[in-house]
Short mmCIF file of N, CA, C and O and ligand atoms in Angstrom, two decimals:
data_model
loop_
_atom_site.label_atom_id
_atom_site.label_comp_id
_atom_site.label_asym_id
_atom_site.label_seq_id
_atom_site.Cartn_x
_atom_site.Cartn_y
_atom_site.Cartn_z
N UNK A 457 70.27 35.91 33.84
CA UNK A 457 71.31 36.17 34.83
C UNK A 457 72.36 35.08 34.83
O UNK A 457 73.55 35.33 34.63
N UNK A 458 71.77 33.49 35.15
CA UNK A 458 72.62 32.72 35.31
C UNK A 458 73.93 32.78 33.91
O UNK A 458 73.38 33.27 32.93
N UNK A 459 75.44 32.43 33.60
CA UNK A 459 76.06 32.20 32.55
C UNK A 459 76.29 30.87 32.73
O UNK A 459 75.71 29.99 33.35
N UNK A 460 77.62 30.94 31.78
CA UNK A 460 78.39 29.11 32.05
C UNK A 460 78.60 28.63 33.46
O UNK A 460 78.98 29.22 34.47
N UNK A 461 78.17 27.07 33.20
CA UNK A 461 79.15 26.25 34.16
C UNK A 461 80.11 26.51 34.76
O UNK A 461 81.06 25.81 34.42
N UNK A 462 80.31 27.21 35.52
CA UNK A 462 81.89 27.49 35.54
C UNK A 462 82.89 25.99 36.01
O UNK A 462 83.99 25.78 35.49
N UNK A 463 82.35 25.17 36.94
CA UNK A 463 82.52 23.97 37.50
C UNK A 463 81.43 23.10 38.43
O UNK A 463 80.42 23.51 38.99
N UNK A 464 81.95 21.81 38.38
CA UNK A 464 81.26 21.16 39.05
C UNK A 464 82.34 20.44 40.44
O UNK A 464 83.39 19.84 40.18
N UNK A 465 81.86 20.66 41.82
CA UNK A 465 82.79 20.30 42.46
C UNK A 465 82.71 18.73 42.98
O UNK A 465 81.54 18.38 43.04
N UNK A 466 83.36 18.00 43.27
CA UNK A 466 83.18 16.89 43.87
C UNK A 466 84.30 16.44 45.03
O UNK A 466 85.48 16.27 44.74
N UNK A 467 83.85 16.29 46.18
CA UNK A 467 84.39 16.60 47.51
C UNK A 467 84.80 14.61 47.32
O UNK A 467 84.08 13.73 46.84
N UNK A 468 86.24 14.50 47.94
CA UNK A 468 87.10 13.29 48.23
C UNK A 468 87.54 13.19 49.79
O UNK A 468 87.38 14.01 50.68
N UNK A 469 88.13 11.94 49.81
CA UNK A 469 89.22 11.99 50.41
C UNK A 469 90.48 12.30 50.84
O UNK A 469 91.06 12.70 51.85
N UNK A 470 90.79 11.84 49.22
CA UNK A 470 92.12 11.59 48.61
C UNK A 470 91.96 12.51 46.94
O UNK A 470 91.61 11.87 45.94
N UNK A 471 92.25 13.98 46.86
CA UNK A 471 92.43 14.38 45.65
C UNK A 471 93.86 13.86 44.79
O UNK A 471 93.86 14.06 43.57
N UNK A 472 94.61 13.45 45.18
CA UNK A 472 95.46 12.71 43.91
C UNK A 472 94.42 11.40 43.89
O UNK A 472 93.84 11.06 42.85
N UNK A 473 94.30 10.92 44.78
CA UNK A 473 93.76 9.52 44.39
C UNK A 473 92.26 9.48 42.85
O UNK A 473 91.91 8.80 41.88
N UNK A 474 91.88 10.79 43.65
CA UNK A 474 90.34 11.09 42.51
C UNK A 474 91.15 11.07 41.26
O UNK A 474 91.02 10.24 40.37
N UNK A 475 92.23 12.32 41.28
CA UNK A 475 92.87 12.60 40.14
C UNK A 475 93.04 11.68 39.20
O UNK A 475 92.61 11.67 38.05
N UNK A 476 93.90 10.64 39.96
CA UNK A 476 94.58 9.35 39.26
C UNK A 476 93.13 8.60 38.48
O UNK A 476 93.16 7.97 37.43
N UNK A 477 92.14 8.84 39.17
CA UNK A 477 90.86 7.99 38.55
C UNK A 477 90.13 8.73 37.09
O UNK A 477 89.37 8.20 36.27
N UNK A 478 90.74 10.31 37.14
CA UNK A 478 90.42 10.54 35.69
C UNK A 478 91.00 11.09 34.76
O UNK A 478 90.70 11.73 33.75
N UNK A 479 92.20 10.63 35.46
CA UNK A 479 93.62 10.69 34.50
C UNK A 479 93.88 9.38 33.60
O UNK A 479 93.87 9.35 32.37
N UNK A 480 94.13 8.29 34.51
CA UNK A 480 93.70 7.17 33.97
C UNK A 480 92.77 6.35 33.09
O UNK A 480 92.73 5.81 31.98
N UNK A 481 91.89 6.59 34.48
CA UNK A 481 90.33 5.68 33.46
C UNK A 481 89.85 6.69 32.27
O UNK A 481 89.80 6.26 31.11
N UNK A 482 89.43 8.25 32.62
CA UNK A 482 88.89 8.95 31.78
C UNK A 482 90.15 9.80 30.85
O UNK A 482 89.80 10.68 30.06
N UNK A 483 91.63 9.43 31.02
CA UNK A 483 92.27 10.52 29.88
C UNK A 483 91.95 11.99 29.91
O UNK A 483 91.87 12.87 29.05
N UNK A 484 91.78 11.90 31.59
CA UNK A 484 91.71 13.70 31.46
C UNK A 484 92.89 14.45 31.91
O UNK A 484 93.85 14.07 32.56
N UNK A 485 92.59 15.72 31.37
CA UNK A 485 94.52 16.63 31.92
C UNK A 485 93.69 17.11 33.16
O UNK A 485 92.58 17.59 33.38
N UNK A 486 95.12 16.61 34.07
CA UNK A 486 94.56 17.47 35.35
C UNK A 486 95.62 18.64 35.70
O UNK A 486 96.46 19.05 34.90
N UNK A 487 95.48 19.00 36.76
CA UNK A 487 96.26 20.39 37.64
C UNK A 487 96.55 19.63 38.67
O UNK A 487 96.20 18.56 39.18
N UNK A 488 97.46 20.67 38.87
CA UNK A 488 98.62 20.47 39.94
C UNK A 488 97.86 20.56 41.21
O UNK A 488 96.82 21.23 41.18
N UNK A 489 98.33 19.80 42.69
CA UNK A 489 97.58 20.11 43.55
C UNK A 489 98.04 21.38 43.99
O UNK A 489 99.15 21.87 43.82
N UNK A 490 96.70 22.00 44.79
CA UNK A 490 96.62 23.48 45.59
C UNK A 490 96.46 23.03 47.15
O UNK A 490 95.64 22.16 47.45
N UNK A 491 97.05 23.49 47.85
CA UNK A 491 96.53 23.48 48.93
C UNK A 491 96.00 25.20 49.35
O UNK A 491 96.59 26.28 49.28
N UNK A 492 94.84 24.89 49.73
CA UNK A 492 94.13 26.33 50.38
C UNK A 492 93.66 26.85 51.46
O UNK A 492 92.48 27.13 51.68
N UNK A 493 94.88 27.03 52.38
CA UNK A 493 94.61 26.75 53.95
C UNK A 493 93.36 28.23 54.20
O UNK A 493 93.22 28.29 55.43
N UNK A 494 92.77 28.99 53.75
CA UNK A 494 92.08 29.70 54.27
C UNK A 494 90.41 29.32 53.68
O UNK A 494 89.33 29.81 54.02
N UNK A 495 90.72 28.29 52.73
CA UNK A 495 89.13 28.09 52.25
C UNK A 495 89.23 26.70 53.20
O UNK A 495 88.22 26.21 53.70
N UNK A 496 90.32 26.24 53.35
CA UNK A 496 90.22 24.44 54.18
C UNK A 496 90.12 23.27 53.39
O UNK A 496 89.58 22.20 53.70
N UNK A 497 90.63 23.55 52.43
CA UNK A 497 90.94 22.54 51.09
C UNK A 497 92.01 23.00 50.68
O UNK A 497 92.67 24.04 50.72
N UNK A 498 92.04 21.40 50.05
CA UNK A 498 93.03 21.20 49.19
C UNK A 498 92.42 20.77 48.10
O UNK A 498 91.34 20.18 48.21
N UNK A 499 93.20 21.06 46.44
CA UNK A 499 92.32 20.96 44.93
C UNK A 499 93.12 20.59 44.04
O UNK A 499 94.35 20.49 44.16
N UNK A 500 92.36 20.33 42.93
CA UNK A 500 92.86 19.54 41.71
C UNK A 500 91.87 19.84 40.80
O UNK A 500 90.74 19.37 40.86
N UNK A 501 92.26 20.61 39.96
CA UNK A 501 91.09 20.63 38.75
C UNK A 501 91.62 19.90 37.95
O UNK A 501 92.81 19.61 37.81
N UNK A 502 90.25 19.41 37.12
CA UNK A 502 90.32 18.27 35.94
C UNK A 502 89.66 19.09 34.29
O UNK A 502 88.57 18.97 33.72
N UNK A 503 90.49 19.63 34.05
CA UNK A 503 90.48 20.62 33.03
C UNK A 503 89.37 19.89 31.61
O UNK A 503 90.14 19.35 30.81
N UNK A 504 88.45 19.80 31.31
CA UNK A 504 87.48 19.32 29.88
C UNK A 504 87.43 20.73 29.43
O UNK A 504 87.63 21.81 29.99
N UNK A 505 87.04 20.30 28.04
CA UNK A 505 87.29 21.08 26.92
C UNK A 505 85.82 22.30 27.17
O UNK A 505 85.66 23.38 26.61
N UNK A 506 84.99 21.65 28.15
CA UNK A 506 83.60 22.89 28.43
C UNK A 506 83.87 23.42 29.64
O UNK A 506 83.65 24.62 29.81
N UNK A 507 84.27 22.80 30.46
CA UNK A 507 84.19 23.08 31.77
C UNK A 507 85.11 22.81 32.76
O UNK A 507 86.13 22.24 32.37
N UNK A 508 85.01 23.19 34.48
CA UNK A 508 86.50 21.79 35.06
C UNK A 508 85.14 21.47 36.25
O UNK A 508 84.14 22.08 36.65
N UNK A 509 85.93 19.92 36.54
CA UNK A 509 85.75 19.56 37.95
C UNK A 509 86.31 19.87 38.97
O UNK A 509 87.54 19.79 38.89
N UNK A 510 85.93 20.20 39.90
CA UNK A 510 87.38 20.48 41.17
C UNK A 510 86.94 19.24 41.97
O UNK A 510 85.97 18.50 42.19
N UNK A 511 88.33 19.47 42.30
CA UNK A 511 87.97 18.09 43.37
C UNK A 511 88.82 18.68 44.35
O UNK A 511 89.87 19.32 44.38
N UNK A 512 87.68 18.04 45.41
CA UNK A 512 88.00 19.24 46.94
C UNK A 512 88.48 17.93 47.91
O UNK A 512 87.83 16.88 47.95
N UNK A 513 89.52 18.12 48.58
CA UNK A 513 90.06 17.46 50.14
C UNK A 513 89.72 18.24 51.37
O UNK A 513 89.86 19.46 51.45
N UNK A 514 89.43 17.74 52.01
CA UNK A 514 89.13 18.37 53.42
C UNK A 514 90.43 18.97 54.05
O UNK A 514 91.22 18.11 54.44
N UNK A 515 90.65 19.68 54.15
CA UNK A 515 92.43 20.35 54.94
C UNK A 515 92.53 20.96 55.84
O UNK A 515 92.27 22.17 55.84
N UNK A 516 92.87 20.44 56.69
CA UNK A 516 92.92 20.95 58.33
C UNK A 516 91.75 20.48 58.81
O UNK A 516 90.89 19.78 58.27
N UNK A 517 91.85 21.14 60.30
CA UNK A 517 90.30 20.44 61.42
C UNK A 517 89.17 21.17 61.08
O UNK A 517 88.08 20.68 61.39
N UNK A 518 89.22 22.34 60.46
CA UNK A 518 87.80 22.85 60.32
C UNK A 518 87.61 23.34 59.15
O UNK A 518 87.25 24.47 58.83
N UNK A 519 87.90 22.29 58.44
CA UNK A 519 87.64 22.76 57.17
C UNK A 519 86.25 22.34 56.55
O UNK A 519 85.90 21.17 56.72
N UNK A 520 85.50 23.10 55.91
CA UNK A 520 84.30 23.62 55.66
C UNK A 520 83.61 22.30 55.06
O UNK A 520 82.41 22.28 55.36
N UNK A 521 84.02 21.19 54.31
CA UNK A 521 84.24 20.12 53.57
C UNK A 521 84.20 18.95 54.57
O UNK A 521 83.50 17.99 54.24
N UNK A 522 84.71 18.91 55.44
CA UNK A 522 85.10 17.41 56.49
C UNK A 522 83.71 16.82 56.85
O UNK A 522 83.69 15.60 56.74
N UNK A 523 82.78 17.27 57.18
CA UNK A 523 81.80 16.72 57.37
C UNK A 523 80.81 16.16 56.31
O UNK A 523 79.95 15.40 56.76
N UNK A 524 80.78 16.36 55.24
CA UNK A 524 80.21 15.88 53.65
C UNK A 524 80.92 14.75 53.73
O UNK A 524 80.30 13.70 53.91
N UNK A 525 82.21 14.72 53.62
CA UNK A 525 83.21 13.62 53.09
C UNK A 525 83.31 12.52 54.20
O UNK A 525 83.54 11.35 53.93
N UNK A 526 83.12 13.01 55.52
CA UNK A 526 82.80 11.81 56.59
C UNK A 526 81.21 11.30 56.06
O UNK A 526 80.82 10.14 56.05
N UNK A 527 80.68 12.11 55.77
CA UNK A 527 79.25 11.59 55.17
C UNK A 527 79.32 10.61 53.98
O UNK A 527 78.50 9.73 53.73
N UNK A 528 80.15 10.84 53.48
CA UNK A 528 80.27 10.24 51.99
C UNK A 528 81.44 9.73 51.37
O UNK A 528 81.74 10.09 50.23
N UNK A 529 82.38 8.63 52.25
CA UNK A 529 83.71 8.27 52.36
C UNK A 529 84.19 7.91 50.49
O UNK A 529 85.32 7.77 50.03
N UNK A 530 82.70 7.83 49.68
CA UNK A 530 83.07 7.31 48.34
C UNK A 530 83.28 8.27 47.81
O UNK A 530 83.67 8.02 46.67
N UNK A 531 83.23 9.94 48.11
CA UNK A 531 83.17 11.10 47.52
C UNK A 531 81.87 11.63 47.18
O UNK A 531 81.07 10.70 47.17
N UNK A 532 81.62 12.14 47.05
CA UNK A 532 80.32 12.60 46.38
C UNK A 532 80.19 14.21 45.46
O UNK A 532 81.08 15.06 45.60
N UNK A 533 79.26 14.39 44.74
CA UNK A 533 79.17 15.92 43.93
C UNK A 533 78.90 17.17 45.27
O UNK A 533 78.11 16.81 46.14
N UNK A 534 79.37 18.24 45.40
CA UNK A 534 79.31 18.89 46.94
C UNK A 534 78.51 20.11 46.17
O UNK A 534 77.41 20.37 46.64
N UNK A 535 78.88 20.74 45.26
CA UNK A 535 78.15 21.81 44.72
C UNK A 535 78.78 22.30 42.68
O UNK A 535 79.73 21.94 41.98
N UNK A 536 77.83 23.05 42.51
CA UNK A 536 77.93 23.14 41.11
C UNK A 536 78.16 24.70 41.02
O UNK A 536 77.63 25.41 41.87
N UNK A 537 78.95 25.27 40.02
CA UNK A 537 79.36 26.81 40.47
C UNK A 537 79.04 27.32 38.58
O UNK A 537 79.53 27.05 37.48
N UNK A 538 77.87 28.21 39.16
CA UNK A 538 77.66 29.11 37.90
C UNK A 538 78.07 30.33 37.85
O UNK A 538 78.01 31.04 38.84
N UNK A 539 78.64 30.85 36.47
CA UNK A 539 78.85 31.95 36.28
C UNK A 539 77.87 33.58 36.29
O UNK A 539 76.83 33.75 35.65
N UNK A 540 78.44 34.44 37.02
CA UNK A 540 77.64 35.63 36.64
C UNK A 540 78.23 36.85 36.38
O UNK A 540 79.38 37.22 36.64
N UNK A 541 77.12 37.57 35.73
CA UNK A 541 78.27 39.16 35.38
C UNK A 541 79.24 40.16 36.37
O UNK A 541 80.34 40.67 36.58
N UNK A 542 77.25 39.89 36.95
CA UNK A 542 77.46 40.99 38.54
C UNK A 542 76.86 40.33 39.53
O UNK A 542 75.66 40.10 39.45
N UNK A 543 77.69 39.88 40.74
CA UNK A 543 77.81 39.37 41.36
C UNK A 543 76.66 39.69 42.29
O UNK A 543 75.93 38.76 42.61
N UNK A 544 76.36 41.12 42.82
CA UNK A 544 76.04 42.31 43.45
C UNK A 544 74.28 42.16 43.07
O UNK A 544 73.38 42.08 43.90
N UNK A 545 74.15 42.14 41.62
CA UNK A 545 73.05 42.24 41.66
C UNK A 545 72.01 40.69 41.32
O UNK A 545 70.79 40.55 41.41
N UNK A 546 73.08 39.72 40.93
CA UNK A 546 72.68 38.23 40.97
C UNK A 546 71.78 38.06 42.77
O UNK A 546 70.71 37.55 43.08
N UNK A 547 72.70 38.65 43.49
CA UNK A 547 72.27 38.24 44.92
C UNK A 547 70.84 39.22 45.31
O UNK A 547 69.87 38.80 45.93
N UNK A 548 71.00 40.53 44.80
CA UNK A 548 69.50 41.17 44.98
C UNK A 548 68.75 40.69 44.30
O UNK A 548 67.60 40.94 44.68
N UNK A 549 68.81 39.84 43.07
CA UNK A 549 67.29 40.05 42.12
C UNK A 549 67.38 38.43 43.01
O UNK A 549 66.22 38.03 43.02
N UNK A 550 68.28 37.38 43.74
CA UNK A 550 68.16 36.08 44.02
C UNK A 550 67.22 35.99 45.49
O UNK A 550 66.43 35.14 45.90
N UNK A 551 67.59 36.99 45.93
CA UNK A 551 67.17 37.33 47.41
C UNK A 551 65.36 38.24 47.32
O UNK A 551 64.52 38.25 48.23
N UNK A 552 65.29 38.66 46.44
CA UNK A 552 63.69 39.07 46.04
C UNK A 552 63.08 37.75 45.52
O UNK A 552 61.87 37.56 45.69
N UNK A 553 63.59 37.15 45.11
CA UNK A 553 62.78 35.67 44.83
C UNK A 553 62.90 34.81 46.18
O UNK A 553 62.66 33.60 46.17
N UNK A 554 63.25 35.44 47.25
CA UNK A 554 63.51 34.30 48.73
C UNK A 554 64.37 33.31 48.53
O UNK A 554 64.20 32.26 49.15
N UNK A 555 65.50 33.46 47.58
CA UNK A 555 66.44 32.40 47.90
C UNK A 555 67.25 32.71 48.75
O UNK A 555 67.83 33.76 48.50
N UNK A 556 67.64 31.97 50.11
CA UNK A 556 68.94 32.32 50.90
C UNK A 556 70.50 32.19 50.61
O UNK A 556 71.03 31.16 50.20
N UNK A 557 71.09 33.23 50.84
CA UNK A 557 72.26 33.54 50.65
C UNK A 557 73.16 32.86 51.96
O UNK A 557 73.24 33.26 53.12
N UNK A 558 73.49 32.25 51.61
CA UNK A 558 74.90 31.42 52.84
C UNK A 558 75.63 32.59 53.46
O UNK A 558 75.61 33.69 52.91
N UNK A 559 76.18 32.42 54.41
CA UNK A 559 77.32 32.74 55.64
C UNK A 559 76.36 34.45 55.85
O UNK A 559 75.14 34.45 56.00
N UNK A 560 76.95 35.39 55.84
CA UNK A 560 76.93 37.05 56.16
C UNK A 560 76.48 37.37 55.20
O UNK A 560 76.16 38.56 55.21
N UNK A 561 76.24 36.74 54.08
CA UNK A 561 75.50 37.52 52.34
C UNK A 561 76.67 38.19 51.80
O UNK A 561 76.70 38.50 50.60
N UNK A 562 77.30 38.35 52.30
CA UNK A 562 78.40 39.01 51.02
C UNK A 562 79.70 38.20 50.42
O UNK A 562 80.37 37.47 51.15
N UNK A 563 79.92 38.34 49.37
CA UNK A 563 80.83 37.51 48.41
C UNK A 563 81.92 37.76 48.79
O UNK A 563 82.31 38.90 49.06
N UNK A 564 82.78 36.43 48.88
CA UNK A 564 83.96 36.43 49.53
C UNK A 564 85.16 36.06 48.13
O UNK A 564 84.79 35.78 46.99
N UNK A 565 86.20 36.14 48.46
CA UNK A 565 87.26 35.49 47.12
C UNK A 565 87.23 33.70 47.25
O UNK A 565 87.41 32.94 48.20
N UNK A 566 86.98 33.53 46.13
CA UNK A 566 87.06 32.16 46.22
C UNK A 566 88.35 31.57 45.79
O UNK A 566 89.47 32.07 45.73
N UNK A 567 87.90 30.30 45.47
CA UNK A 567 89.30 29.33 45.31
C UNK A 567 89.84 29.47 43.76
O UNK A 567 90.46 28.56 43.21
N UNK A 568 89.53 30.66 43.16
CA UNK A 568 89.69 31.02 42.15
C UNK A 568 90.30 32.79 42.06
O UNK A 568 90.50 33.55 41.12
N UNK A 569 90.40 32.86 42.99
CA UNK A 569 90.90 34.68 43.33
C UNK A 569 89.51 35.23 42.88
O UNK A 569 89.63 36.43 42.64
N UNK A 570 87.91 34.69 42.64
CA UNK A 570 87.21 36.35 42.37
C UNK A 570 86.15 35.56 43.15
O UNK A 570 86.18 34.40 43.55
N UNK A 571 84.97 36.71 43.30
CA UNK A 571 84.36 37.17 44.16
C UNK A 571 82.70 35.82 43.57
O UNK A 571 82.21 35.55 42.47
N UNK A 572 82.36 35.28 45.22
CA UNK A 572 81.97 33.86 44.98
C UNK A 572 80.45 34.32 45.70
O UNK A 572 80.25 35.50 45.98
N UNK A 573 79.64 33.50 45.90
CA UNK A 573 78.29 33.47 47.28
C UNK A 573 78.10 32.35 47.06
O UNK A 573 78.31 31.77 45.99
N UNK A 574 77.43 31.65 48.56
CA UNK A 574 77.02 30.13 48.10
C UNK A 574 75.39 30.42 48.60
O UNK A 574 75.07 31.34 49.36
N UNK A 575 74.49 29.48 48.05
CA UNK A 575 72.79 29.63 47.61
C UNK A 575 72.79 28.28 48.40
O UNK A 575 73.43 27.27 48.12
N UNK A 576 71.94 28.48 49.44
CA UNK A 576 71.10 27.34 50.37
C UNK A 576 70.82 26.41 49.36
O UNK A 576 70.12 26.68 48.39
N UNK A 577 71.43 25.15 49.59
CA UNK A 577 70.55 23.94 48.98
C UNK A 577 69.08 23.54 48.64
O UNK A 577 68.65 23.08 47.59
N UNK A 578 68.38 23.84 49.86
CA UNK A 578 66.69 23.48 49.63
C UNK A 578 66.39 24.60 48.70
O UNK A 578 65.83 24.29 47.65
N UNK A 579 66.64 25.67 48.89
CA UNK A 579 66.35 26.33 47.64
C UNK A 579 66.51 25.81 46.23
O UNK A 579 65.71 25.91 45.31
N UNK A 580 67.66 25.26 46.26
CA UNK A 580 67.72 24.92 44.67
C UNK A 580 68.07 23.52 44.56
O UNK A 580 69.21 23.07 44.57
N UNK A 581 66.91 22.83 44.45
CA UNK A 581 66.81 21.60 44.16
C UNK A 581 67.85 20.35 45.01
O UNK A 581 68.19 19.22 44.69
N UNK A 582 68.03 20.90 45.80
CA UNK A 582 68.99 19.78 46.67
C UNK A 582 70.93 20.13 46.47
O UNK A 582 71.87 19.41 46.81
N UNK A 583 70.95 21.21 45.93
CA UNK A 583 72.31 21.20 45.39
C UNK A 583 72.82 22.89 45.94
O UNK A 583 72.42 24.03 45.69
N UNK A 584 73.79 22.35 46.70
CA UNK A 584 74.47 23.69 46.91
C UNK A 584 74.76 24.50 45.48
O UNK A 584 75.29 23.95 44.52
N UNK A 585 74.33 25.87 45.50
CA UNK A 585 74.87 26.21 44.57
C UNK A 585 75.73 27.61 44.83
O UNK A 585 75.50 28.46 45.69
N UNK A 586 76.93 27.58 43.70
CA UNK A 586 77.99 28.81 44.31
C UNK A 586 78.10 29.70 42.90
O UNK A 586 78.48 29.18 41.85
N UNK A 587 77.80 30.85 42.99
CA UNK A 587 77.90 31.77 42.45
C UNK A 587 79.12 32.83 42.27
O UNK A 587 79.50 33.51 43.23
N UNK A 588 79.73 32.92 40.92
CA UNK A 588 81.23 33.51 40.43
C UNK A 588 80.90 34.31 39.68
O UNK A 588 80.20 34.24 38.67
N UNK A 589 81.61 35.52 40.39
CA UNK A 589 81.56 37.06 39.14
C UNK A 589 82.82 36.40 38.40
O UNK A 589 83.87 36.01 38.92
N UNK A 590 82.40 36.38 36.78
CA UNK A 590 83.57 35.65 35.84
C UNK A 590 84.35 36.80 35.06
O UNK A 590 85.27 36.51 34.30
CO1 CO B 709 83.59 25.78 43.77
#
């Protein structure tokens, strides 16, 4: 079921500031910033030749992110996003194995325009994980 990596996210402060740190130190191409007032971030992907990083800002007062990043003023990894075919049935065969499905269970558009779910942490090894019909 699972496919590619699609990304790995890592939640900031300051997304130019992250940017500048792997533009610089690491020589990576990045993206332009996004702001995404309905997910509550703001982004920057860091484009590698397998995969991207996003790097998430907290945006606005209730944005979904603010409380990780008060947790973790140095930034930290927030979740890892794998690819799947069918979205629909990733979540039935995930949910017969008792993994919990985040918010109402149904896949919303993500910060990518397609259709996302996020997977309870204790379920999977300590790591939010978010699921993309690719
Ligand atoms: Co993501």
């Amino acid at each position: 079921m699972i496919g590619r990596l699609n990304h790995v996210a890592i939640a900031v402060e300051s997304v130019e500031k992250a940017a500048a740190v792997y533009k610089n130190a690491l020589g990576a191409h990045i993206s332009k910033p996004e702001s995404l007032a309905e997910h509550g971030v703001k982004i920057i992907f860091v484009e590698l030749p397998n995969t991207k990083i996003e790097l998430l800002e907290p945006l606005g007062e209730n944005s979904p992110i603010a409380g990780f990043v008060a947790k973790n003023p140095a930034g930290g990894i927030h979740h890892v996003c794998y690819e799947v075919d069918d979205i629909l049935a990733a979540r039935e065969q995930l949910k017969a194995t008792g993994a919990r499905v985040l918010g109402d269970g149904e896949p919303k558009i993500g910060a990518h325009g397609k259709p996302v779910l996020f997977l309870h942490p204790k379920d999977f090894c300590g790591t939010l994980v978010e699921l993309e019909q690719a």
